[in-house]
Amino acid sequence: MAHFIHFFLPFFVLIEATRVLLLLDLDYDDLFYRLFTESQNFAPSGVGRLGAIGEINDTIFDECILRSNPTWTEEMRRILNPNYDPLKHCDRSYRPWSSLEPDGRISIRNEFSDAKCRARALLLKDDYTNAPGEWHGVEERFVFENDIVEVECKRSGQVAYKFLHSQIWTGENRDTPAKSENASVDVKQKFPSVYIMLMDSFGASHAKRVFPNTIQYLKDTFQSVEMHHLNKVGENSRPNAFPFLFGKTVQGIYRDIWGEQNINDLSKRQYCKSYIDKEPLVIKAFEKAGYKTMMAEDWDKGVFNWPNCKGYRKPPTTHYMRPFQIEMSTSAMQLMDHQGKQNCFEPHHFLNDYTEQFMNAYANSPKFALNWASCLGHDYSNEPFHADGDYVEFLKRNREELDNSFLFFMGDHGLRFGKMSDTPEGRRDVSNPMMYISVPRRLRTNSALMTNLEKNSHELLTMFDLHATFVDILETFTITTTADFTKTIEKEKMRGTSMLRPLPPGMRNCKTLPIPLQYCICHLDKRDVRPTDAYSSIGTVIADAINNQLKVYGVEDRCAMLIPDEILELKLIVGSKDLYQVTIRMMPSRGLYQTFVSGSDGNFRVVSPDVTRLDTYKKQANCIDNNEIRPLCYCQKNSVRRFFFGTFLD
């Protein structure tokens, strides 16, 4: 009986603890959020407490030395293959059986007239589910008054063809003539459109390697200005998207190491477990001011959803491509027979088609569009090379529209995985996303504006500054209507400043700006230190910090407790008292982790809770769905499997 109680008591305790949390309507993530925002000493440490232990008093962080990566090095030439092309052997003669005509009707090519074809509208129920309309035979000549249309054709009773088409249905009669060209020009002069083209995982230097022609075209045609030192403020896409689209954080920014207040605006319950329709998306502010708006991504688990966040209940913009991506995921096997790479189609093609359709619509209205391409550059360093020409052609086709608009061609962060990310250039790039800004042609003669952009292009910037820039555009052209960019505008509740204006006086560094220490791109001289026995306790301190995070998030029952294996890099920050950057391998995940520690004589402490996972972890963390803690999780089931099967799993 004693053995029975000893074995099952922990399970009874866990069940009771879970029951209490449910009764209180509280979860681990909200508990974490409350502790974070209520405590000034909140970060993981080896002594069971969250928070940085003490402050960093070194003055080396008062100065920010900014350097740009070289585009090509000998190591990069060995790693990268600019000739890589996944479409090299695709069927360039392929043409879809169906087309969506300008009047909203589906037509079938004559050579496939023997097939029985039908089509239906794909509407949105929520961010995860479509609400398909009724099927209509193509011969009905039905007019589809929505954006996404699915076509299906059968031969001999079997589905032989499926295809998704897109359009921008404006709700206007297609036979009604557009307003005069002069009216259209006048609107564009007063209210310039804004386009964001975001390439996921494009770092500043890697963008120049993979998209040299696109970048040159931006500079030559639109006089785009590169913002050299944009600093990410979060690990991956969502914690960088929220700051520039909402002006809010979803990943804590630990400021107590500088003696400042920690920053964490939204808990997981707010940004993930609840619909975010009520959050202040800057695009909605433009729509309220009379703009037509669009948001489109190239996969169904988008920036507001991955891996299981609710996202939006209702479309957040006038036009929303999500039904396309939902169906592309749901019916992938059938759709890929005709819309896959073998026929020279890739996700960014459909994404850019939809964006171009939006650009060509609403000739008499200003527009705001977010085009977010994830598939092309997220996982592999060589993948984007072949698409450089696609984007040049896209810019050429839409030159007139873009020439009269604000264009932000940007990344959210750099490539986080692979051989390239192991290089010095790759490590910096991951925190330094690409950013090119072009302004409407008529404003390129505004000396104050262009001087500000050029000067600010060499300053340390954040995603909060980008959000402030959007707000500045909105207010300048819809409220004041005077393009005077000579004055700095600072708003009390905003953490950024418009990049179109003079930046506030004072030092710009990772202490004064909301940038986590772990992602800071200000250059620090570092000296290699041999990890002798005197530094052996560092591994335990970092492991305790990670394991403490797992406990706070309530996933220690699913994620293995990590133990240190080997310190791979130990670098002393030159000029500091006793600050080190540590790269360490942990078991059983065999993962590579990096953080900062401080101390001497065997007494060390983690000074920043931002422990970064440097290598791929996707499959290792499949037992949990919390995107914030996944990089630190190695599922218990993996430990059991590795015990029995060893390296066969790797």
XYZ file of C-alpha atoms in Angstrom:
650
model
C 0.000 0.000 0.000
C 2.856 2.374 0.861
C 4.372 1.740 -2.558
C 1.004 2.500 -4.168
C 0.682 5.827 -2.341
C 4.292 6.756 -3.056
C 3.792 6.089 -6.782
C 0.416 7.782 -7.300
C 0.577 10.693 -4.853
C 2.364 13.019 -7.331
C -0.396 12.414 -9.872
C -3.115 13.248 -7.321
C -1.257 16.452 -6.422
C -0.924 17.429 -10.093
C -4.620 16.757 -10.756
C -5.667 18.810 -7.719
C -3.374 21.697 -8.704
C -4.837 21.700 -12.195
C -8.375 21.643 -10.766
C -7.640 24.693 -8.619
C -6.248 26.609 -11.576
C -9.365 25.804 -13.581
C -11.628 26.940 -10.739
C -9.722 30.205 -10.568
C -9.955 30.560 -14.362
C -6.184 31.048 -14.334
C -3.535 29.306 -16.387
C 0.207 29.077 -16.160
C 0.736 31.658 -18.883
C -1.401 34.256 -17.116
C 0.370 33.454 -13.857
C 3.663 34.088 -15.654
C 2.318 37.354 -17.061
C 1.151 38.572 -13.646
C 4.437 37.742 -11.985
C 6.351 39.404 -14.795
C 4.437 42.652 -14.749
C 4.208 42.898 -10.970
C 7.835 42.145 -10.113
C 10.995 44.111 -10.732
C 13.095 40.990 -10.099
C 11.487 38.691 -12.576
C 13.718 36.411 -14.647
C 14.991 32.853 -14.339
C 17.919 32.021 -12.136
C 19.505 29.067 -10.505
C 17.900 29.847 -7.160
C 14.274 29.271 -8.080
C 13.425 32.911 -8.754
C 12.418 34.573 -11.993
C 14.222 37.723 -13.005
C 17.664 39.078 -13.477
C 19.698 38.804 -10.293
C 20.966 42.327 -9.822
C 21.668 44.883 -12.495
C 24.301 45.370 -15.179
C 26.216 48.470 -14.221
C 28.880 48.322 -16.931
C 29.084 51.564 -18.896
C 30.037 49.693 -22.072
C 26.321 49.520 -22.883
C 25.996 53.299 -22.873
C 27.658 53.457 -26.273
C 26.251 51.697 -29.320
C 28.736 50.892 -32.063
C 26.854 49.836 -35.188
C 28.444 47.784 -37.936
C 27.029 46.211 -41.082
C 27.799 42.681 -42.186
C 29.817 42.061 -45.338
C 27.600 40.705 -48.087
C 29.889 37.905 -49.225
C 32.689 36.188 -47.331
C 34.640 33.064 -48.257
C 32.606 31.120 -45.716
C 29.344 32.362 -47.225
C 30.518 31.312 -50.676
C 31.145 27.806 -49.361
C 27.787 27.578 -47.595
C 25.459 29.160 -50.144
C 24.441 28.116 -53.637
C 23.073 31.067 -55.644
C 22.163 28.692 -58.484
C 19.733 26.691 -56.380
C 16.347 26.598 -58.107
C 13.561 24.237 -56.987
C 11.667 25.095 -60.199
C 14.527 24.168 -62.506
C 12.722 21.154 -63.945
C 9.110 22.305 -63.608
C 6.661 22.193 -66.518
C 6.723 25.760 -67.826
C 4.205 24.900 -70.534
C 1.484 24.128 -67.977
C -1.632 26.281 -68.000
C -4.534 25.898 -65.539
C -7.759 24.449 -66.933
C -9.790 27.287 -65.434
C -9.638 31.041 -65.091
C -11.529 33.638 -63.068
C -12.646 36.368 -65.439
C -12.777 40.096 -64.536
C -16.575 39.882 -64.255
C -16.390 37.230 -61.511
C -17.280 34.253 -63.713
C -15.317 31.025 -64.134
C -14.387 29.812 -67.600
C -12.842 26.513 -68.700
C -10.392 26.110 -71.566
C -11.869 24.445 -74.639
C -9.583 21.408 -74.516
C -11.117 20.441 -71.158
C -14.754 20.958 -72.146
C -15.375 17.222 -71.714
C -14.836 17.541 -67.955
C -17.744 18.296 -65.641
C -16.659 21.400 -63.745
C -18.165 23.355 -60.900
C -17.098 26.225 -58.643
C -17.942 27.699 -55.257
C -17.118 30.719 -53.149
C -14.822 30.281 -50.171
C -15.821 32.603 -47.360
C -14.354 32.820 -43.885
C -15.943 31.450 -40.729
C -12.930 32.246 -38.542
C -9.149 32.142 -38.903
C -9.154 28.338 -38.988
C -12.328 27.471 -40.856
C -13.883 28.318 -44.194
C -17.581 28.689 -44.871
C -17.911 27.403 -48.454
C -20.794 28.563 -50.595
C -22.950 26.367 -52.802
C -21.462 24.654 -55.836
C -22.396 26.116 -59.218
C -21.855 24.410 -62.526
C -19.491 26.419 -64.701
C -22.133 26.427 -67.435
C -24.372 28.543 -65.152
C -22.019 31.511 -65.643
C -22.515 32.369 -61.986
C -20.958 35.652 -60.802
C -18.816 35.174 -57.688
C -18.978 38.289 -55.536
C -16.126 37.360 -53.212
C -12.349 37.062 -53.370
C -11.534 33.333 -53.332
C -13.151 30.799 -55.659
C -12.559 27.040 -55.734
C -12.910 25.103 -58.996
C -13.306 21.331 -59.240
C -13.532 19.212 -62.401
C -14.368 15.533 -62.730
C -13.755 13.000 -65.437
C -15.385 9.578 -65.322
C -16.772 10.486 -61.918
C -13.320 11.102 -60.420
C -11.863 14.458 -59.397
C -9.240 15.266 -62.016
C -8.649 18.924 -61.241
C -8.874 21.346 -58.337
C -7.695 24.940 -58.405
C -8.047 28.062 -56.273
C -8.488 31.452 -57.904
C -8.363 34.897 -56.361
C -9.744 38.303 -57.224
C -10.452 41.560 -55.434
C -14.215 41.875 -55.471
C -14.970 45.505 -54.734
C -18.732 45.224 -54.595
C -19.059 47.582 -57.536
C -20.774 46.826 -60.823
C -17.987 45.885 -63.221
C -19.809 47.679 -66.050
C -19.749 51.050 -64.251
C -16.990 53.299 -65.588
C -14.314 54.315 -63.106
C -14.058 57.897 -61.945
C -11.828 60.227 -63.874
C -8.073 59.771 -63.884
C -7.705 63.245 -62.396
C -9.826 62.243 -59.404
C -7.634 59.189 -58.871
C -4.441 61.244 -59.011
C -5.884 63.792 -56.589
C -6.712 61.090 -54.038
C -3.211 59.610 -54.279
C -1.677 63.050 -53.807
C -3.656 63.746 -50.644
C -3.747 60.258 -49.151
C -0.789 58.120 -50.244
C -1.199 54.366 -50.121
C 0.986 52.245 -47.852
C 2.347 48.828 -48.800
C 4.262 46.461 -46.539
C 6.006 43.592 -48.289
C 7.505 41.414 -45.584
C 9.905 38.590 -46.354
C 9.993 36.310 -43.337
C 13.526 35.583 -42.032
C 15.304 38.021 -44.363
C 18.226 39.506 -42.455
C 19.844 42.724 -43.652
C 22.939 41.184 -45.232
C 21.355 37.958 -46.469
C 18.720 39.957 -48.338
C 21.517 41.507 -50.388
C 22.818 38.043 -51.253
C 19.532 36.469 -52.293
C 17.687 39.517 -53.711
C 20.417 41.719 -55.255
C 18.351 42.679 -58.292
C 15.212 43.422 -56.301
C 17.124 45.671 -53.926
C 18.888 47.441 -56.776
C 15.533 48.045 -58.470
C 14.108 49.480 -55.241
C 17.007 51.902 -55.003
C 17.131 52.875 -58.666
C 13.397 53.210 -59.300
C 11.897 54.290 -55.986
C 14.970 55.806 -54.305
C 14.461 53.366 -51.448
C 16.543 54.026 -48.351
C 18.017 51.093 -46.455
C 17.546 51.297 -42.690
C 20.776 49.484 -41.868
C 20.313 48.839 -38.165
C 16.748 47.720 -37.503
C 16.890 45.582 -34.336
C 14.347 42.863 -33.673
C 12.715 42.944 -30.239
C 11.490 39.340 -30.036
C 12.645 35.855 -30.932
C 10.445 35.058 -33.920
C 7.641 36.488 -36.039
C 4.782 37.228 -33.627
C 6.800 39.120 -30.960
C 8.114 41.351 -33.749
C 4.803 41.708 -35.586
C 2.846 42.962 -32.586
C 5.227 45.875 -31.892
C 5.060 47.226 -35.449
C 1.396 46.448 -36.133
C -0.083 47.138 -32.674
C 2.653 48.989 -30.802
C 2.477 46.303 -28.102
C 4.622 43.439 -26.855
C 3.667 39.786 -26.510
C 7.124 38.638 -25.395
C 8.488 40.158 -22.234
C 11.300 42.671 -22.558
C 13.354 42.462 -19.393
C 14.491 45.938 -18.352
C 15.281 45.271 -14.709
C 18.852 44.417 -15.674
C 19.186 48.160 -16.365
C 17.208 49.159 -13.291
C 14.141 49.901 -15.432
C 10.556 48.625 -15.463
C 9.963 45.367 -17.325
C 7.753 45.570 -20.403
C 4.993 43.084 -21.183
C 1.741 44.419 -22.605
C -0.335 41.383 -23.508
C -0.618 38.039 -21.767
C -1.078 34.853 -23.748
C -4.737 34.866 -22.762
C -5.058 38.223 -24.502
C -3.006 37.715 -27.674
C -3.515 33.990 -28.208
C -6.291 32.333 -26.242
C -8.730 35.127 -27.056
C -9.633 36.606 -30.420
C -7.610 39.734 -31.106
C -10.324 41.640 -32.999
C -10.405 44.371 -30.349
C -6.648 44.963 -30.289
C -5.552 48.218 -32.014
C -4.231 46.922 -35.346
C -2.770 49.957 -37.105
C -4.250 48.812 -40.423
C -7.730 49.208 -38.930
C -6.931 52.812 -38.075
C -6.193 53.448 -41.747
C -9.443 51.731 -42.747
C -11.373 53.908 -40.311
C -9.782 56.931 -42.009
C -11.168 55.846 -45.397
C -8.458 53.523 -46.698
C -9.220 50.179 -48.335
C -7.131 47.522 -46.638
C -5.710 44.080 -47.332
C -3.815 41.448 -45.388
C -2.406 38.301 -46.957
C -0.012 35.545 -45.927
C 1.197 32.514 -47.839
C 0.330 29.757 -45.343
C -2.550 28.926 -43.056
C -0.676 29.065 -39.726
C 0.050 32.748 -39.954
C 1.739 35.265 -37.712
C -1.293 35.620 -35.425
C -2.073 31.896 -35.305
C 1.011 29.690 -35.057
C 0.846 27.195 -33.518
C -2.711 27.335 -32.115
C -3.660 30.938 -31.315
C -7.188 32.046 -32.176
C -6.279 35.059 -34.279
C -9.275 36.870 -35.724
C -12.941 35.955 -35.458
C -13.825 38.288 -38.338
C -11.675 39.501 -41.237
C -9.525 42.355 -39.892
C -9.226 44.082 -43.272
C -11.385 44.915 -46.286
C -9.759 42.012 -48.127
C -8.294 38.973 -46.393
C -6.663 36.104 -48.288
C -7.044 33.566 -45.504
C -9.749 31.378 -47.139
C -7.217 30.602 -49.876
C -4.592 29.401 -47.396
C -7.076 27.414 -45.307
C -8.296 25.498 -48.340
C -4.754 25.082 -49.659
C -3.902 23.331 -46.404
C -7.138 21.340 -46.126
C -7.055 20.004 -49.701
C -3.293 20.052 -50.191
C -2.996 16.655 -51.872
C -5.499 17.449 -54.619
C -4.595 21.105 -55.099
C -0.870 20.433 -55.309
C -1.458 18.247 -58.378
C -2.077 21.459 -60.299
C -0.879 24.306 -58.049
C 2.427 22.787 -56.974
C 6.072 23.261 -57.881
C 5.957 20.681 -60.656
C 3.843 23.218 -62.560
C 6.081 26.140 -61.549
C 3.792 27.457 -58.807
C 4.995 28.516 -55.366
C 3.127 30.130 -52.464
C 4.606 33.580 -53.069
C 3.188 33.571 -56.615
C -0.407 33.380 -55.358
C 0.350 35.834 -52.559
C 1.742 38.416 -54.969
C -1.072 37.840 -57.473
C -3.626 38.713 -54.799
C -1.621 41.768 -53.760
C -1.357 42.929 -57.361
C -5.097 42.505 -57.821
C -5.591 44.719 -54.771
C -3.179 47.328 -56.125
C -5.162 47.469 -59.356
C -8.498 47.863 -57.562
C -9.995 50.962 -55.933
C -8.426 53.482 -58.293
C -10.112 56.288 -56.367
C -9.260 55.189 -52.840
C -6.031 55.106 -50.835
C -4.922 51.619 -49.803
C -2.989 49.887 -47.053
C -1.738 46.338 -47.633
C 0.332 43.819 -45.690
C 1.899 41.064 -47.817
C 3.699 38.528 -45.574
C 5.725 35.834 -47.378
C 6.847 33.077 -44.995
C 7.492 30.029 -47.153
C 10.270 31.394 -49.328
C 12.938 32.221 -46.771
C 11.895 30.838 -43.395
C 13.760 27.530 -43.339
C 16.515 27.393 -45.942
C 19.210 29.919 -46.823
C 19.346 28.946 -50.517
C 15.609 28.929 -51.171
C 15.090 32.641 -52.006
C 17.792 33.004 -54.685
C 15.599 31.827 -57.559
C 12.742 34.212 -56.654
C 14.748 37.421 -57.044
C 13.471 37.806 -60.595
C 9.862 37.211 -59.516
C 9.981 40.199 -57.195
C 11.717 42.436 -59.726
C 8.952 41.682 -62.222
C 6.290 42.285 -59.571
C 7.773 45.704 -58.814
C 8.002 46.526 -62.513
C 4.385 45.597 -63.208
C 3.198 47.741 -60.305
C 5.694 50.553 -60.705
C 3.136 53.327 -61.156
C 1.131 52.378 -58.074
C 4.203 51.916 -55.894
C 5.815 55.099 -57.186
C 2.962 57.062 -55.604
C 2.954 55.124 -52.332
C 4.925 54.435 -49.203
C 6.629 51.056 -49.610
C 8.197 49.130 -46.738
C 10.178 46.155 -48.053
C 11.283 44.387 -44.907
C 11.968 41.303 -42.838
C 10.819 40.412 -39.330
C 14.108 38.832 -38.231
C 16.967 36.973 -39.882
C 17.291 33.266 -40.663
C 17.341 31.403 -37.364
C 18.507 27.953 -38.454
C 21.098 26.221 -40.616
C 24.788 26.580 -41.357
C 24.525 30.249 -42.232
C 23.131 31.114 -38.812
C 26.249 29.562 -37.246
C 28.509 32.170 -38.849
C 29.348 35.543 -37.232
C 27.384 37.269 -40.017
C 24.426 34.960 -39.547
C 24.337 35.490 -35.791
C 24.100 39.241 -36.266
C 21.660 38.957 -39.158
C 19.147 37.020 -37.089
C 18.594 40.136 -34.953
C 18.965 42.631 -37.816
C 16.075 42.244 -40.291
C 16.047 43.849 -43.715
C 14.315 47.208 -44.112
C 13.996 49.443 -47.196
C 11.673 52.440 -47.218
C 10.525 54.384 -50.252
C 8.246 57.404 -50.130
C 5.800 58.691 -52.777
C 7.541 60.329 -55.722
C 6.159 63.788 -54.934
C 7.725 63.634 -51.455
C 11.208 62.754 -52.694
C 11.850 66.469 -53.185
C 10.938 67.154 -49.553
C 14.432 67.879 -48.254
C 13.535 67.536 -44.567
C 11.926 64.140 -45.091
C 14.737 62.709 -47.212
C 17.421 64.127 -44.904
C 15.695 62.540 -41.916
C 15.438 59.173 -43.625
C 19.078 59.196 -44.665
C 20.277 60.208 -41.211
C 18.021 57.742 -39.425
C 19.149 54.955 -41.744
C 22.392 54.792 -39.750
C 20.728 54.833 -36.316
C 19.625 51.971 -34.078
C 15.915 51.383 -34.747
C 13.210 49.037 -33.506
C 9.851 47.671 -34.597
C 8.257 50.259 -32.304
C 9.770 52.992 -34.486
C 8.108 51.368 -37.487
C 4.730 51.467 -35.727
C 5.275 55.149 -34.922
C 6.076 55.730 -38.602
C 2.736 54.263 -39.683
C 0.912 56.424 -37.137
C 2.829 59.449 -38.425
C 1.772 58.749 -42.023
C -1.843 58.346 -40.952
C -1.956 61.557 -38.939
C 0.112 63.645 -41.354
C -2.050 62.930 -44.380
C -5.517 62.437 -42.869
C -5.502 64.945 -39.998
C -2.977 67.722 -40.588
C -2.616 67.188 -44.404
C 0.657 69.160 -44.183
C 3.790 67.240 -45.099
C 6.016 69.006 -42.586
C 8.611 66.565 -41.298
C 10.916 69.032 -39.560
C 9.757 68.341 -36.008
C 10.166 65.320 -33.766
C 6.883 63.893 -32.527
C 6.935 61.933 -29.284
C 3.795 60.387 -27.839
C 3.660 59.411 -24.197
C 2.249 55.925 -24.711
C 4.327 55.055 -27.767
C 7.722 53.380 -27.443
C 8.935 54.447 -30.861
C 9.513 57.546 -32.951
C 8.688 58.062 -36.620
C 11.616 57.325 -38.906
C 10.388 60.101 -41.209
C 11.305 62.750 -38.633
C 14.316 63.749 -36.541
C 14.815 61.219 -33.765
C 14.740 62.513 -30.174
C 18.066 63.750 -28.788
C 20.014 61.448 -26.511
C 21.720 58.083 -26.664
C 20.133 55.288 -28.639
C 21.271 51.947 -27.314
C 19.827 48.743 -25.924
C 19.437 50.345 -22.494
C 17.460 53.360 -23.694
C 15.425 51.511 -26.346
C 13.161 48.515 -25.644
C 15.592 45.908 -27.014
C 16.325 42.693 -25.075
C 20.022 42.283 -24.315
C 20.119 38.916 -26.067
C 19.102 40.473 -29.406
C 21.101 43.703 -29.156
C 23.050 44.406 -32.376
C 25.298 47.068 -30.841
C 28.834 45.777 -31.333
C 30.658 44.489 -28.271
C 34.273 43.358 -28.339
C 34.559 39.838 -26.974
C 37.543 37.771 -25.926
C 37.525 33.981 -26.015
C 37.996 32.341 -22.639
C 38.912 28.691 -22.201
C 36.118 27.015 -20.203
C 38.232 25.529 -17.418
C 36.905 23.980 -14.206
C 36.648 27.473 -12.737
C 33.711 28.092 -15.076
C 32.052 24.673 -14.775
C 29.200 25.965 -12.610
C 28.014 28.190 -15.476
C 26.375 25.198 -17.144
C 24.356 24.374 -14.039
C 23.257 27.992 -13.617
C 21.971 28.155 -17.213
C 20.288 24.741 -16.956
C 18.552 25.852 -13.760
C 17.392 29.024 -15.493
C 15.890 27.062 -18.389
C 14.296 24.462 -16.129
C 12.835 27.205 -13.969
C 11.193 28.677 -17.076
C 9.697 25.278 -17.893
C 8.240 25.091 -14.392
C 6.794 28.598 -14.491
C 5.060 27.831 -17.784
C 3.716 24.616 -16.245
C 5.213 22.263 -18.830
C 7.743 20.394 -16.684
C 5.499 17.314 -16.786
C 5.915 17.199 -20.573
C 9.363 18.734 -21.079
C 12.508 17.069 -19.795
C 14.674 18.897 -17.290
C 17.853 19.886 -19.112
C 21.362 19.224 -17.854
C 24.568 20.852 -19.130
C 26.716 18.862 -21.518
C 29.471 21.153 -22.806
C 30.276 24.858 -22.917
C 31.051 25.423 -26.581
C 31.880 29.130 -26.439
C 32.730 31.338 -23.492
C 33.355 34.977 -24.385
C 34.232 37.747 -21.977
C 32.675 41.091 -22.894
C 35.731 43.319 -23.147
C 35.449 46.349 -20.890
C 32.917 44.736 -18.565
C 33.617 43.693 -15.000
C 32.681 40.032 -15.300
C 30.081 39.632 -18.055
C 30.210 36.626 -20.389
C 28.279 35.433 -23.416
C 27.904 31.674 -23.229
C 27.005 29.127 -25.892
C 26.273 25.736 -24.377
C 24.974 22.320 -25.415
C 22.336 20.753 -23.197
C 21.173 17.179 -22.779
C 19.015 15.301 -23.537
C 18.003 17.676 -26.356
C 21.583 18.143 -27.595
C 20.371 21.649 -28.295
C 22.539 24.740 -28.510
C 21.614 27.617 -26.192
C 23.049 31.093 -25.693
C 22.717 33.668 -22.934
C 24.669 36.091 -20.722
C 26.067 35.288 -17.287
C 28.006 37.352 -14.790
C 30.325 36.406 -11.944
C 33.706 35.002 -10.989
C 35.428 32.417 -8.787
C 32.768 29.793 -9.469
C 29.907 32.065 -8.416
C 27.881 32.943 -11.531
C 24.380 34.154 -12.239
C 22.233 34.482 -15.335
C 21.792 38.214 -15.943
C 19.176 37.961 -18.678
C 16.298 35.489 -18.898
C 16.436 35.585 -22.695
C 18.009 32.185 -23.268
C 18.099 31.707 -27.024
C 17.902 28.353 -28.806
C 20.339 28.470 -31.719
C 19.434 25.277 -33.587
C 16.243 23.717 -34.931
C 13.846 22.396 -32.304
C 10.503 21.883 -34.073
C 10.036 18.132 -33.614
C 11.609 18.135 -30.167
C 8.857 20.368 -28.774
C 5.781 18.840 -30.412
C 4.260 17.919 -27.042
C 3.480 21.571 -26.231
C 1.877 24.369 -28.223
C 3.150 27.417 -26.353
C 5.291 29.221 -28.894
C 7.134 31.206 -26.229
C 8.534 28.202 -24.361
C 8.850 25.718 -27.251
C 12.514 26.612 -27.968
C 13.448 25.466 -24.457
C 11.359 22.276 -24.410
C 12.561 18.759 -25.126
C 9.564 16.476 -24.822
C 9.750 13.723 -22.215
C 8.604 11.176 -24.785
C 11.688 11.997 -26.847
C 13.859 11.163 -23.844
C 12.221 7.747 -23.544
C 12.557 7.055 -27.250
C 16.206 8.155 -27.269
C 16.911 5.897 -24.296
C 15.683 2.892 -26.278
C 16.704 3.873 -29.824
C 19.660 6.232 -29.275
C 21.111 8.041 -32.252
C 18.764 6.356 -34.745
C 16.340 9.168 -33.873
C 18.712 11.957 -34.964
